[in-house]
Amino acid sequence: MATKTGKTGNVGFFAFVAVIFVAVAYLFRGMQAAFNEWGWNTSWMGNVPGVLTWIAEIIMTLIIVYCSYDFAMRQSKPWRVIWWILAIIAICAVVGIGGFNAFR
């Protein structure tokens, strides 16, 4: 049986996967906060919530860049150059080149 992708196709699927990562990350954060409140040891969780959030941010940034590409390419050349610069900055920032550290 084929997957029903809807109007957005594979972009919608990847957005759905990103939402799943965010939801699981916040469930882990909630569990971690509850366990800490109860005095339980949460070192076994490590940095799972941060890593899951980081993965979701990467996926969402790539989706945003992909979706904005079509709009940007219909604009004048200066706006296309600005889009490329901003897209590179956004991707570098979320991947970790911009100073973000999911593993701290």
PDB file of N, CA and C in Angstrom:
ATOM      1  N   MET A   1       0.842  -1.170   0.000  1.00  0.00           N
ATOM      2  CA  MET A   1       0.000   0.000   0.000  1.00  0.00           C
ATOM      3  C   MET A   1       0.892   1.239   0.000  1.00  0.00           C
ATOM      4  N   ALA A   2       0.579   2.199  -0.823  1.00  0.00           N
ATOM      5  CA  ALA A   2       1.372   3.420  -0.961  1.00  0.00           C
ATOM      6  C   ALA A   2       1.035   4.395   0.168  1.00  0.00           C
ATOM      7  N   THR A   3       2.019   5.205   0.525  1.00  0.00           N
ATOM      8  CA  THR A   3       1.820   6.220   1.544  1.00  0.00           C
ATOM      9  C   THR A   3       1.042   7.384   0.958  1.00  0.00           C
ATOM     10  N   LYS A   4       0.061   7.872   1.700  1.00  0.00           N
ATOM     11  CA  LYS A   4      -0.717   9.031   1.266  1.00  0.00           C
ATOM     12  C   LYS A   4       0.030  10.286   1.700  1.00  0.00           C
ATOM     13  N   THR A   5       0.511  11.052   0.738  1.00  0.00           N
ATOM     14  CA  THR A   5       1.346  12.199   1.073  1.00  0.00           C
ATOM     15  C   THR A   5       0.587  13.509   1.096  1.00  0.00           C
ATOM     16  N   GLY A   6      -0.560  13.608   0.490  1.00  0.00           N
ATOM     17  CA  GLY A   6      -1.316  14.849   0.467  1.00  0.00           C
ATOM     18  C   GLY A   6      -0.737  15.846  -0.520  1.00  0.00           C
ATOM     19  N   LYS A   7      -1.144  17.110  -0.377  1.00  0.00           N
ATOM     20  CA  LYS A   7      -0.730  18.148  -1.318  1.00  0.00           C
ATOM     21  C   LYS A   7       0.752  18.493  -1.196  1.00  0.00           C
ATOM     22  N   THR A   8       1.324  18.336  -0.010  1.00  0.00           N
ATOM     23  CA  THR A   8       2.720  18.739   0.194  1.00  0.00           C
ATOM     24  C   THR A   8       3.709  17.657  -0.198  1.00  0.00           C
ATOM     25  N   GLY A   9       3.272  16.459  -0.437  1.00  0.00           N
ATOM     26  CA  GLY A   9       4.160  15.386  -0.856  1.00  0.00           C
ATOM     27  C   GLY A   9       5.168  15.022   0.220  1.00  0.00           C
ATOM     28  N   ASN A  10       6.396  14.806  -0.188  1.00  0.00           N
ATOM     29  CA  ASN A  10       7.439  14.392   0.745  1.00  0.00           C
ATOM     30  C   ASN A  10       7.814  15.478   1.742  1.00  0.00           C
ATOM     31  N   VAL A  11       7.611  16.738   1.384  1.00  0.00           N
ATOM     32  CA  VAL A  11       7.905  17.828   2.322  1.00  0.00           C
ATOM     33  C   VAL A  11       7.031  17.679   3.557  1.00  0.00           C
ATOM     34  N   GLY A  12       5.763  17.362   3.351  1.00  0.00           N
ATOM     35  CA  GLY A  12       4.857  17.145   4.473  1.00  0.00           C
ATOM     36  C   GLY A  12       5.296  15.969   5.328  1.00  0.00           C
ATOM     37  N   PHE A  13       5.790  14.922   4.699  1.00  0.00           N
ATOM     38  CA  PHE A  13       6.265  13.763   5.444  1.00  0.00           C
ATOM     39  C   PHE A  13       7.439  14.136   6.339  1.00  0.00           C
ATOM     40  N   PHE A  14       8.411  14.881   5.790  1.00  0.00           N
ATOM     41  CA  PHE A  14       9.570  15.269   6.596  1.00  0.00           C
ATOM     42  C   PHE A  14       9.176  16.237   7.708  1.00  0.00           C
ATOM     43  N   ALA A  15       8.211  17.105   7.460  1.00  0.00           N
ATOM     44  CA  ALA A  15       7.705  17.991   8.516  1.00  0.00           C
ATOM     45  C   ALA A  15       7.056  17.162   9.623  1.00  0.00           C
ATOM     46  N   PHE A  16       6.334  16.118   9.241  1.00  0.00           N
ATOM     47  CA  PHE A  16       5.712  15.224  10.219  1.00  0.00           C
ATOM     48  C   PHE A  16       6.773  14.531  11.069  1.00  0.00           C
ATOM     49  N   VAL A  17       7.847  14.072  10.441  1.00  0.00           N
ATOM     50  CA  VAL A  17       8.945  13.432  11.171  1.00  0.00           C
ATOM     51  C   VAL A  17       9.581  14.428  12.153  1.00  0.00           C
ATOM     52  N   ALA A  18       9.748  15.679  11.717  1.00  0.00           N
ATOM     53  CA  ALA A  18      10.317  16.697  12.603  1.00  0.00           C
ATOM     54  C   ALA A  18       9.416  16.935  13.808  1.00  0.00           C
ATOM     55  N   VAL A  19       8.112  16.960  13.593  1.00  0.00           N
ATOM     56  CA  VAL A  19       7.177  17.146  14.703  1.00  0.00           C
ATOM     57  C   VAL A  19       7.268  15.972  15.680  1.00  0.00           C
ATOM     58  N   ILE A  20       7.441  14.773  15.163  1.00  0.00           N
ATOM     59  CA  ILE A  20       7.604  13.608  16.037  1.00  0.00           C
ATOM     60  C   ILE A  20       8.853  13.768  16.901  1.00  0.00           C
ATOM     61  N   PHE A  21       9.977  14.190  16.304  1.00  0.00           N
ATOM     62  CA  PHE A  21      11.209  14.399  17.073  1.00  0.00           C
ATOM     63  C   PHE A  21      11.004  15.441  18.171  1.00  0.00           C
ATOM     64  N   VAL A  22      10.324  16.529  17.840  1.00  0.00           N
ATOM     65  CA  VAL A  22      10.078  17.582  18.833  1.00  0.00           C
ATOM     66  C   VAL A  22       9.216  17.043  19.968  1.00  0.00           C
ATOM     67  N   ALA A  23       8.164  16.314  19.628  1.00  0.00           N
ATOM     68  CA  ALA A  23       7.274  15.781  20.658  1.00  0.00           C
ATOM     69  C   ALA A  23       8.005  14.817  21.581  1.00  0.00           C
ATOM     70  N   VAL A  24       8.791  13.919  21.017  1.00  0.00           N
ATOM     71  CA  VAL A  24       9.541  12.962  21.835  1.00  0.00           C
ATOM     72  C   VAL A  24      10.575  13.691  22.698  1.00  0.00           C
ATOM     73  N   ALA A  25      11.226  14.705  22.140  1.00  0.00           N
ATOM     74  CA  ALA A  25      12.214  15.468  22.910  1.00  0.00           C
ATOM     75  C   ALA A  25      11.558  16.137  24.111  1.00  0.00           C
ATOM     76  N   TYR A  26      10.388  16.732  23.915  1.00  0.00           N
ATOM     77  CA  TYR A  26       9.721  17.391  25.028  1.00  0.00           C
ATOM     78  C   TYR A  26       9.149  16.398  26.027  1.00  0.00           C
ATOM     79  N   LEU A  27       8.773  15.204  25.582  1.00  0.00           N
ATOM     80  CA  LEU A  27       8.386  14.158  26.527  1.00  0.00           C
ATOM     81  C   LEU A  27       9.568  13.776  27.411  1.00  0.00           C
ATOM     82  N   PHE A  28      10.753  13.628  26.799  1.00  0.00           N
ATOM     83  CA  PHE A  28      11.951  13.330  27.571  1.00  0.00           C
ATOM     84  C   PHE A  28      12.275  14.463  28.544  1.00  0.00           C
ATOM     85  N   ARG A  29      12.134  15.706  28.096  1.00  0.00           N
ATOM     86  CA  ARG A  29      12.395  16.849  28.987  1.00  0.00           C
ATOM     87  C   ARG A  29      11.420  16.850  30.153  1.00  0.00           C
ATOM     88  N   GLY A  30      10.171  16.556  29.880  1.00  0.00           N
ATOM     89  CA  GLY A  30       9.180  16.492  30.951  1.00  0.00           C
ATOM     90  C   GLY A  30       9.477  15.377  31.932  1.00  0.00           C
ATOM     91  N   MET A  31       9.847  14.205  31.410  1.00  0.00           N
ATOM     92  CA  MET A  31      10.220  13.090  32.284  1.00  0.00           C
ATOM     93  C   MET A  31      11.438  13.447  33.118  1.00  0.00           C
ATOM     94  N   GLN A  32      12.422  14.088  32.489  1.00  0.00           N
ATOM     95  CA  GLN A  32      13.632  14.470  33.195  1.00  0.00           C
ATOM     96  C   GLN A  32      13.311  15.453  34.325  1.00  0.00           C
ATOM     97  N   ALA A  33      12.461  16.426  34.050  1.00  0.00           N
ATOM     98  CA  ALA A  33      12.075  17.400  35.078  1.00  0.00           C
ATOM     99  C   ALA A  33      11.319  16.722  36.218  1.00  0.00           C
ATOM    100  N   ALA A  34      10.416  15.811  35.877  1.00  0.00           N
ATOM    101  CA  ALA A  34       9.662  15.106  36.914  1.00  0.00           C
ATOM    102  C   ALA A  34      10.580  14.236  37.759  1.00  0.00           C
ATOM    103  N   PHE A  35      11.475  13.507  37.107  1.00  0.00           N
ATOM    104  CA  PHE A  35      12.397  12.646  37.852  1.00  0.00           C
ATOM    105  C   PHE A  35      13.315  13.462  38.751  1.00  0.00           C
ATOM    106  N   ASN A  36      13.782  14.603  38.257  1.00  0.00           N
ATOM    107  CA  ASN A  36      14.624  15.463  39.085  1.00  0.00           C
ATOM    108  C   ASN A  36      13.841  15.994  40.284  1.00  0.00           C
ATOM    109  N   GLU A  37      12.586  16.321  40.080  1.00  0.00           N
ATOM    110  CA  GLU A  37      11.745  16.812  41.169  1.00  0.00           C
ATOM    111  C   GLU A  37      11.547  15.738  42.232  1.00  0.00           C
ATOM    112  N   TRP A  38      11.428  14.510  41.792  1.00  0.00           N
ATOM    113  CA  TRP A  38      11.228  13.407  42.727  1.00  0.00           C
ATOM    114  C   TRP A  38      12.532  12.916  43.343  1.00  0.00           C
ATOM    115  N   GLY A  39      13.647  13.477  42.895  1.00  0.00           N
ATOM    116  CA  GLY A  39      14.942  13.098  43.445  1.00  0.00           C
ATOM    117  C   GLY A  39      15.563  11.867  42.806  1.00  0.00           C
ATOM    118  N   TRP A  40      15.059  11.460  41.664  1.00  0.00           N
ATOM    119  CA  TRP A  40      15.610  10.297  40.979  1.00  0.00           C
ATOM    120  C   TRP A  40      16.803  10.705  40.128  1.00  0.00           C
ATOM    121  N   ASN A  41      17.642   9.751  39.847  1.00  0.00           N
ATOM    122  CA  ASN A  41      18.826   9.986  39.013  1.00  0.00           C
ATOM    123  C   ASN A  41      18.419   9.958  37.535  1.00  0.00           C
ATOM    124  N   THR A  42      18.736  11.039  36.822  1.00  0.00           N
ATOM    125  CA  THR A  42      18.379  11.102  35.394  1.00  0.00           C
ATOM    126  C   THR A  42      19.610  11.069  34.496  1.00  0.00           C
ATOM    127  N   SER A  43      20.734  10.661  35.033  1.00  0.00           N
ATOM    128  CA  SER A  43      21.948  10.640  34.215  1.00  0.00           C
ATOM    129  C   SER A  43      21.855   9.624  33.074  1.00  0.00           C
ATOM    130  N   TRP A  44      21.001   8.633  33.214  1.00  0.00           N
ATOM    131  CA  TRP A  44      20.848   7.625  32.155  1.00  0.00           C
ATOM    132  C   TRP A  44      20.245   8.226  30.889  1.00  0.00           C
ATOM    133  N   MET A  45      19.528   9.352  31.030  1.00  0.00           N
ATOM    134  CA  MET A  45      18.947   9.996  29.859  1.00  0.00           C
ATOM    135  C   MET A  45      19.993  10.743  29.049  1.00  0.00           C
ATOM    136  N   GLY A  46      21.061  11.115  29.709  1.00  0.00           N
ATOM    137  CA  GLY A  46      22.098  11.857  29.000  1.00  0.00           C
ATOM    138  C   GLY A  46      21.550  13.139  28.420  1.00  0.00           C
ATOM    139  N   ASN A  47      21.849  13.371  27.168  1.00  0.00           N
ATOM    140  CA  ASN A  47      21.389  14.581  26.494  1.00  0.00           C
ATOM    141  C   ASN A  47      20.415  14.245  25.365  1.00  0.00           C
ATOM    142  N   VAL A  48      19.631  13.205  25.562  1.00  0.00           N
ATOM    143  CA  VAL A  48      18.686  12.761  24.534  1.00  0.00           C
ATOM    144  C   VAL A  48      17.729  13.876  24.111  1.00  0.00           C
ATOM    145  N   PRO A  49      17.123  14.629  25.046  1.00  0.00           N
ATOM    146  CA  PRO A  49      16.213  15.696  24.600  1.00  0.00           C
ATOM    147  C   PRO A  49      16.900  16.738  23.722  1.00  0.00           C
ATOM    148  N   GLY A  50      18.118  17.127  24.074  1.00  0.00           N
ATOM    149  CA  GLY A  50      18.843  18.115  23.275  1.00  0.00           C
ATOM    150  C   GLY A  50      19.165  17.610  21.882  1.00  0.00           C
ATOM    151  N   VAL A  51      19.547  16.364  21.781  1.00  0.00           N
ATOM    152  CA  VAL A  51      19.894  15.783  20.482  1.00  0.00           C
ATOM    153  C   VAL A  51      18.648  15.647  19.606  1.00  0.00           C
ATOM    154  N   LEU A  52      17.533  15.201  20.185  1.00  0.00           N
ATOM    155  CA  LEU A  52      16.299  15.064  19.407  1.00  0.00           C
ATOM    156  C   LEU A  52      15.802  16.423  18.925  1.00  0.00           C
ATOM    157  N   THR A  53      15.896  17.429  19.780  1.00  0.00           N
ATOM    158  CA  THR A  53      15.499  18.778  19.383  1.00  0.00           C
ATOM    159  C   THR A  53      16.403  19.286  18.269  1.00  0.00           C
ATOM    160  N   TRP A  54      17.693  19.000  18.360  1.00  0.00           N
ATOM    161  CA  TRP A  54      18.669  19.417  17.343  1.00  0.00           C
ATOM    162  C   TRP A  54      18.339  18.775  15.994  1.00  0.00           C
ATOM    163  N   ILE A  55      18.021  17.487  16.001  1.00  0.00           N
ATOM    164  CA  ILE A  55      17.668  16.796  14.756  1.00  0.00           C
ATOM    165  C   ILE A  55      16.397  17.408  14.158  1.00  0.00           C
ATOM    166  N   ALA A  56      15.409  17.682  15.008  1.00  0.00           N
ATOM    167  CA  ALA A  56      14.166  18.292  14.521  1.00  0.00           C
ATOM    168  C   ALA A  56      14.423  19.674  13.939  1.00  0.00           C
ATOM    169  N   GLU A  57      15.311  20.451  14.566  1.00  0.00           N
ATOM    170  CA  GLU A  57      15.631  21.777  14.045  1.00  0.00           C
ATOM    171  C   GLU A  57      16.326  21.695  12.691  1.00  0.00           C
ATOM    172  N   ILE A  58      17.191  20.708  12.520  1.00  0.00           N
ATOM    173  CA  ILE A  58      17.855  20.520  11.224  1.00  0.00           C
ATOM    174  C   ILE A  58      16.810  20.215  10.151  1.00  0.00           C
ATOM    175  N   ILE A  59      15.915  19.265  10.436  1.00  0.00           N
ATOM    176  CA  ILE A  59      14.898  18.886   9.455  1.00  0.00           C
ATOM    177  C   ILE A  59      14.010  20.081   9.121  1.00  0.00           C
ATOM    178  N   MET A  60      13.559  20.802  10.158  1.00  0.00           N
ATOM    179  CA  MET A  60      12.669  21.940   9.910  1.00  0.00           C
ATOM    180  C   MET A  60      13.372  23.057   9.141  1.00  0.00           C
ATOM    181  N   THR A  61      14.633  23.302   9.435  1.00  0.00           N
ATOM    182  CA  THR A  61      15.370  24.334   8.701  1.00  0.00           C
ATOM    183  C   THR A  61      15.509  23.945   7.235  1.00  0.00           C
ATOM    184  N   LEU A  62      15.810  22.687   6.968  1.00  0.00           N
ATOM    185  CA  LEU A  62      15.919  22.239   5.579  1.00  0.00           C
ATOM    186  C   LEU A  62      14.577  22.361   4.852  1.00  0.00           C
ATOM    187  N   ILE A  63      13.480  22.072   5.551  1.00  0.00           N
ATOM    188  CA  ILE A  63      12.156  22.209   4.943  1.00  0.00           C
ATOM    189  C   ILE A  63      11.868  23.666   4.621  1.00  0.00           C
ATOM    190  N   ILE A  64      12.195  24.552   5.555  1.00  0.00           N
ATOM    191  CA  ILE A  64      11.959  25.979   5.335  1.00  0.00           C
ATOM    192  C   ILE A  64      12.785  26.483   4.158  1.00  0.00           C
ATOM    193  N   VAL A  65      14.047  26.085   4.104  1.00  0.00           N
ATOM    194  CA  VAL A  65      14.911  26.515   2.996  1.00  0.00           C
ATOM    195  C   VAL A  65      14.377  25.975   1.678  1.00  0.00           C
ATOM    196  N   TYR A  66      13.964  24.726   1.661  1.00  0.00           N
ATOM    197  CA  TYR A  66      13.429  24.117   0.441  1.00  0.00           C
ATOM    198  C   TYR A  66      12.159  24.832  -0.023  1.00  0.00           C
ATOM    199  N   CYS A  67      11.259  25.100   0.910  1.00  0.00           N
ATOM    200  CA  CYS A  67       9.989  25.746   0.544  1.00  0.00           C
ATOM    201  C   CYS A  67      10.189  27.192   0.101  1.00  0.00           C
ATOM    202  N   SER A  68      11.155  27.876   0.685  1.00  0.00           N
ATOM    203  CA  SER A  68      11.377  29.275   0.316  1.00  0.00           C
ATOM    204  C   SER A  68      12.179  29.412  -0.980  1.00  0.00           C
ATOM    205  N   TYR A  69      12.808  28.347  -1.414  1.00  0.00           N
ATOM    206  CA  TYR A  69      13.631  28.383  -2.630  1.00  0.00           C
ATOM    207  C   TYR A  69      12.807  28.807  -3.848  1.00  0.00           C
ATOM    208  N   ASP A  70      11.643  28.217  -4.009  1.00  0.00           N
ATOM    209  CA  ASP A  70      10.806  28.521  -5.170  1.00  0.00           C
ATOM    210  C   ASP A  70      10.441  30.008  -5.201  1.00  0.00           C
ATOM    211  N   PHE A  71      10.066  30.539  -4.045  1.00  0.00           N
ATOM    212  CA  PHE A  71       9.722  31.963  -3.975  1.00  0.00           C
ATOM    213  C   PHE A  71      10.934  32.836  -4.284  1.00  0.00           C
ATOM    214  N   ALA A  72      12.063  32.492  -3.687  1.00  0.00           N
ATOM    215  CA  ALA A  72      13.269  33.317  -3.849  1.00  0.00           C
ATOM    216  C   ALA A  72      13.749  33.339  -5.294  1.00  0.00           C
ATOM    217  N   MET A  73      13.643  32.234  -5.993  1.00  0.00           N
ATOM    218  CA  MET A  73      14.142  32.180  -7.359  1.00  0.00           C
ATOM    219  C   MET A  73      13.270  32.981  -8.338  1.00  0.00           C
ATOM    220  N   ARG A  74      12.108  33.399  -7.930  1.00  0.00           N
ATOM    221  CA  ARG A  74      11.239  34.226  -8.772  1.00  0.00           C
ATOM    222  C   ARG A  74      11.462  35.720  -8.543  1.00  0.00           C
ATOM    223  N   GLN A  75      12.376  36.054  -7.632  1.00  0.00           N
ATOM    224  CA  GLN A  75      12.645  37.455  -7.307  1.00  0.00           C
ATOM    225  C   GLN A  75      13.832  37.966  -8.129  1.00  0.00           C
ATOM    226  N   SER A  76      14.142  39.245  -7.953  1.00  0.00           N
ATOM    227  CA  SER A  76      15.275  39.837  -8.676  1.00  0.00           C
ATOM    228  C   SER A  76      16.584  39.282  -8.126  1.00  0.00           C
ATOM    229  N   LYS A  77      17.664  39.472  -8.884  1.00  0.00           N
ATOM    230  CA  LYS A  77      18.959  38.894  -8.533  1.00  0.00           C
ATOM    231  C   LYS A  77      19.449  39.310  -7.139  1.00  0.00           C
ATOM    232  N   PRO A  78      19.352  40.585  -6.732  1.00  0.00           N
ATOM    233  CA  PRO A  78      19.811  40.926  -5.378  1.00  0.00           C
ATOM    234  C   PRO A  78      19.071  40.140  -4.284  1.00  0.00           C
ATOM    235  N   TRP A  79      17.775  39.922  -4.462  1.00  0.00           N
ATOM    236  CA  TRP A  79      17.021  39.170  -3.467  1.00  0.00           C
ATOM    237  C   TRP A  79      17.404  37.691  -3.462  1.00  0.00           C
ATOM    238  N   ARG A  80      17.736  37.159  -4.631  1.00  0.00           N
ATOM    239  CA  ARG A  80      18.201  35.764  -4.689  1.00  0.00           C
ATOM    240  C   ARG A  80      19.532  35.612  -3.971  1.00  0.00           C
ATOM    241  N   VAL A  81      20.426  36.588  -4.133  1.00  0.00           N
ATOM    242  CA  VAL A  81      21.725  36.553  -3.439  1.00  0.00           C
ATOM    243  C   VAL A  81      21.509  36.631  -1.930  1.00  0.00           C
ATOM    244  N   ILE A  82      20.607  37.531  -1.516  1.00  0.00           N
ATOM    245  CA  ILE A  82      20.306  37.642  -0.080  1.00  0.00           C
ATOM    246  C   ILE A  82      19.731  36.333   0.436  1.00  0.00           C
ATOM    247  N   TRP A  83      18.854  35.696  -0.349  1.00  0.00           N
ATOM    248  CA  TRP A  83      18.274  34.417   0.085  1.00  0.00           C
ATOM    249  C   TRP A  83      19.365  33.369   0.267  1.00  0.00           C
ATOM    250  N   TRP A  84      20.291  33.271  -0.696  1.00  0.00           N
ATOM    251  CA  TRP A  84      21.372  32.283  -0.580  1.00  0.00           C
ATOM    252  C   TRP A  84      22.203  32.520   0.668  1.00  0.00           C
ATOM    253  N   ILE A  85      22.526  33.764   0.950  1.00  0.00           N
ATOM    254  CA  ILE A  85      23.321  34.075   2.144  1.00  0.00           C
ATOM    255  C   ILE A  85      22.560  33.670   3.406  1.00  0.00           C
ATOM    256  N   LEU A  86      21.294  34.047   3.489  1.00  0.00           N
ATOM    257  CA  LEU A  86      20.495  33.713   4.668  1.00  0.00           C
ATOM    258  C   LEU A  86      20.275  32.207   4.805  1.00  0.00           C
ATOM    259  N   ALA A  87      20.086  31.517   3.692  1.00  0.00           N
ATOM    260  CA  ALA A  87      19.898  30.067   3.748  1.00  0.00           C
ATOM    261  C   ALA A  87      21.162  29.376   4.265  1.00  0.00           C
ATOM    262  N   ILE A  88      22.315  29.814   3.797  1.00  0.00           N
ATOM    263  CA  ILE A  88      23.587  29.236   4.263  1.00  0.00           C
ATOM    264  C   ILE A  88      23.790  29.517   5.746  1.00  0.00           C
ATOM    265  N   ILE A  89      23.497  30.747   6.173  1.00  0.00           N
ATOM    266  CA  ILE A  89      23.632  31.084   7.595  1.00  0.00           C
ATOM    267  C   ILE A  89      22.698  30.224   8.443  1.00  0.00           C
ATOM    268  N   ALA A  90      21.452  30.057   8.007  1.00  0.00           N
ATOM    269  CA  ALA A  90      20.483  29.264   8.764  1.00  0.00           C
ATOM    270  C   ALA A  90      20.928  27.813   8.889  1.00  0.00           C
ATOM    271  N   ILE A  91      21.389  27.235   7.793  1.00  0.00           N
ATOM    272  CA  ILE A  91      21.825  25.837   7.826  1.00  0.00           C
ATOM    273  C   ILE A  91      23.067  25.679   8.694  1.00  0.00           C
ATOM    274  N   CYS A  92      24.027  26.572   8.549  1.00  0.00           N
ATOM    275  CA  CYS A  92      25.246  26.504   9.369  1.00  0.00           C
ATOM    276  C   CYS A  92      24.918  26.668  10.848  1.00  0.00           C
ATOM    277  N   ALA A  93      24.004  27.555  11.166  1.00  0.00           N
ATOM    278  CA  ALA A  93      23.662  27.800  12.565  1.00  0.00           C
ATOM    279  C   ALA A  93      23.009  26.579  13.201  1.00  0.00           C
ATOM    280  N   VAL A  94      22.114  25.924  12.491  1.00  0.00           N
ATOM    281  CA  VAL A  94      21.408  24.792  13.083  1.00  0.00           C
ATOM    282  C   VAL A  94      22.281  23.532  13.103  1.00  0.00           C
ATOM    283  N   VAL A  95      23.206  23.407  12.166  1.00  0.00           N
ATOM    284  CA  VAL A  95      24.083  22.238  12.143  1.00  0.00           C
ATOM    285  C   VAL A  95      25.148  22.327  13.225  1.00  0.00           C
ATOM    286  N   GLY A  96      25.499  23.534  13.617  1.00  0.00           N
ATOM    287  CA  GLY A  96      26.450  23.684  14.718  1.00  0.00           C
ATOM    288  C   GLY A  96      27.624  24.563  14.393  1.00  0.00           C
ATOM    289  N   ILE A  97      27.743  24.995  13.161  1.00  0.00           N
ATOM    290  CA  ILE A  97      28.868  25.834  12.771  1.00  0.00           C
ATOM    291  C   ILE A  97      28.689  27.247  13.319  1.00  0.00           C
ATOM    292  N   GLY A  98      27.439  27.623  13.619  1.00  0.00           N
ATOM    293  CA  GLY A  98      27.155  28.961  14.120  1.00  0.00           C
ATOM    294  C   GLY A  98      27.258  29.111  15.617  1.00  0.00           C
ATOM    295  N   GLY A  99      27.729  28.109  16.328  1.00  0.00           N
ATOM    296  CA  GLY A  99      27.909  28.229  17.758  1.00  0.00           C
ATOM    297  C   GLY A  99      26.895  27.447  18.589  1.00  0.00           C
ATOM    298  N   PHE A 100      25.842  26.902  17.972  1.00  0.00           N
ATOM    299  CA  PHE A 100      24.852  26.120  18.710  1.00  0.00           C
ATOM    300  C   PHE A 100      25.454  24.763  19.047  1.00  0.00           C
ATOM    301  N   ASN A 101      25.295  24.321  20.287  1.00  0.00           N
ATOM    302  CA  ASN A 101      25.849  23.049  20.695  1.00  0.00           C
ATOM    303  C   ASN A 101      24.759  22.233  21.377  1.00  0.00           C
ATOM    304  N   ALA A 102      24.261  21.221  20.710  1.00  0.00           N
ATOM    305  CA  ALA A 102      23.199  20.387  21.263  1.00  0.00           C
ATOM    306  C   ALA A 102      23.717  19.449  22.333  1.00  0.00           C
ATOM    307  N   PHE A 103      25.016  19.272  22.404  1.00  0.00           N
ATOM    308  CA  PHE A 103      25.581  18.267  23.309  1.00  0.00           C
ATOM    309  C   PHE A 103      26.140  18.864  24.597  1.00  0.00           C
ATOM    310  N   ARG A 104      25.857  20.145  24.873  1.00  0.00           N
ATOM    311  CA  ARG A 104      26.413  20.723  26.109  1.00  0.00           C
ATOM    312  C   ARG A 104      25.708  20.242  27.314  1.00  0.00           C
TER     313      ARG A 104
END
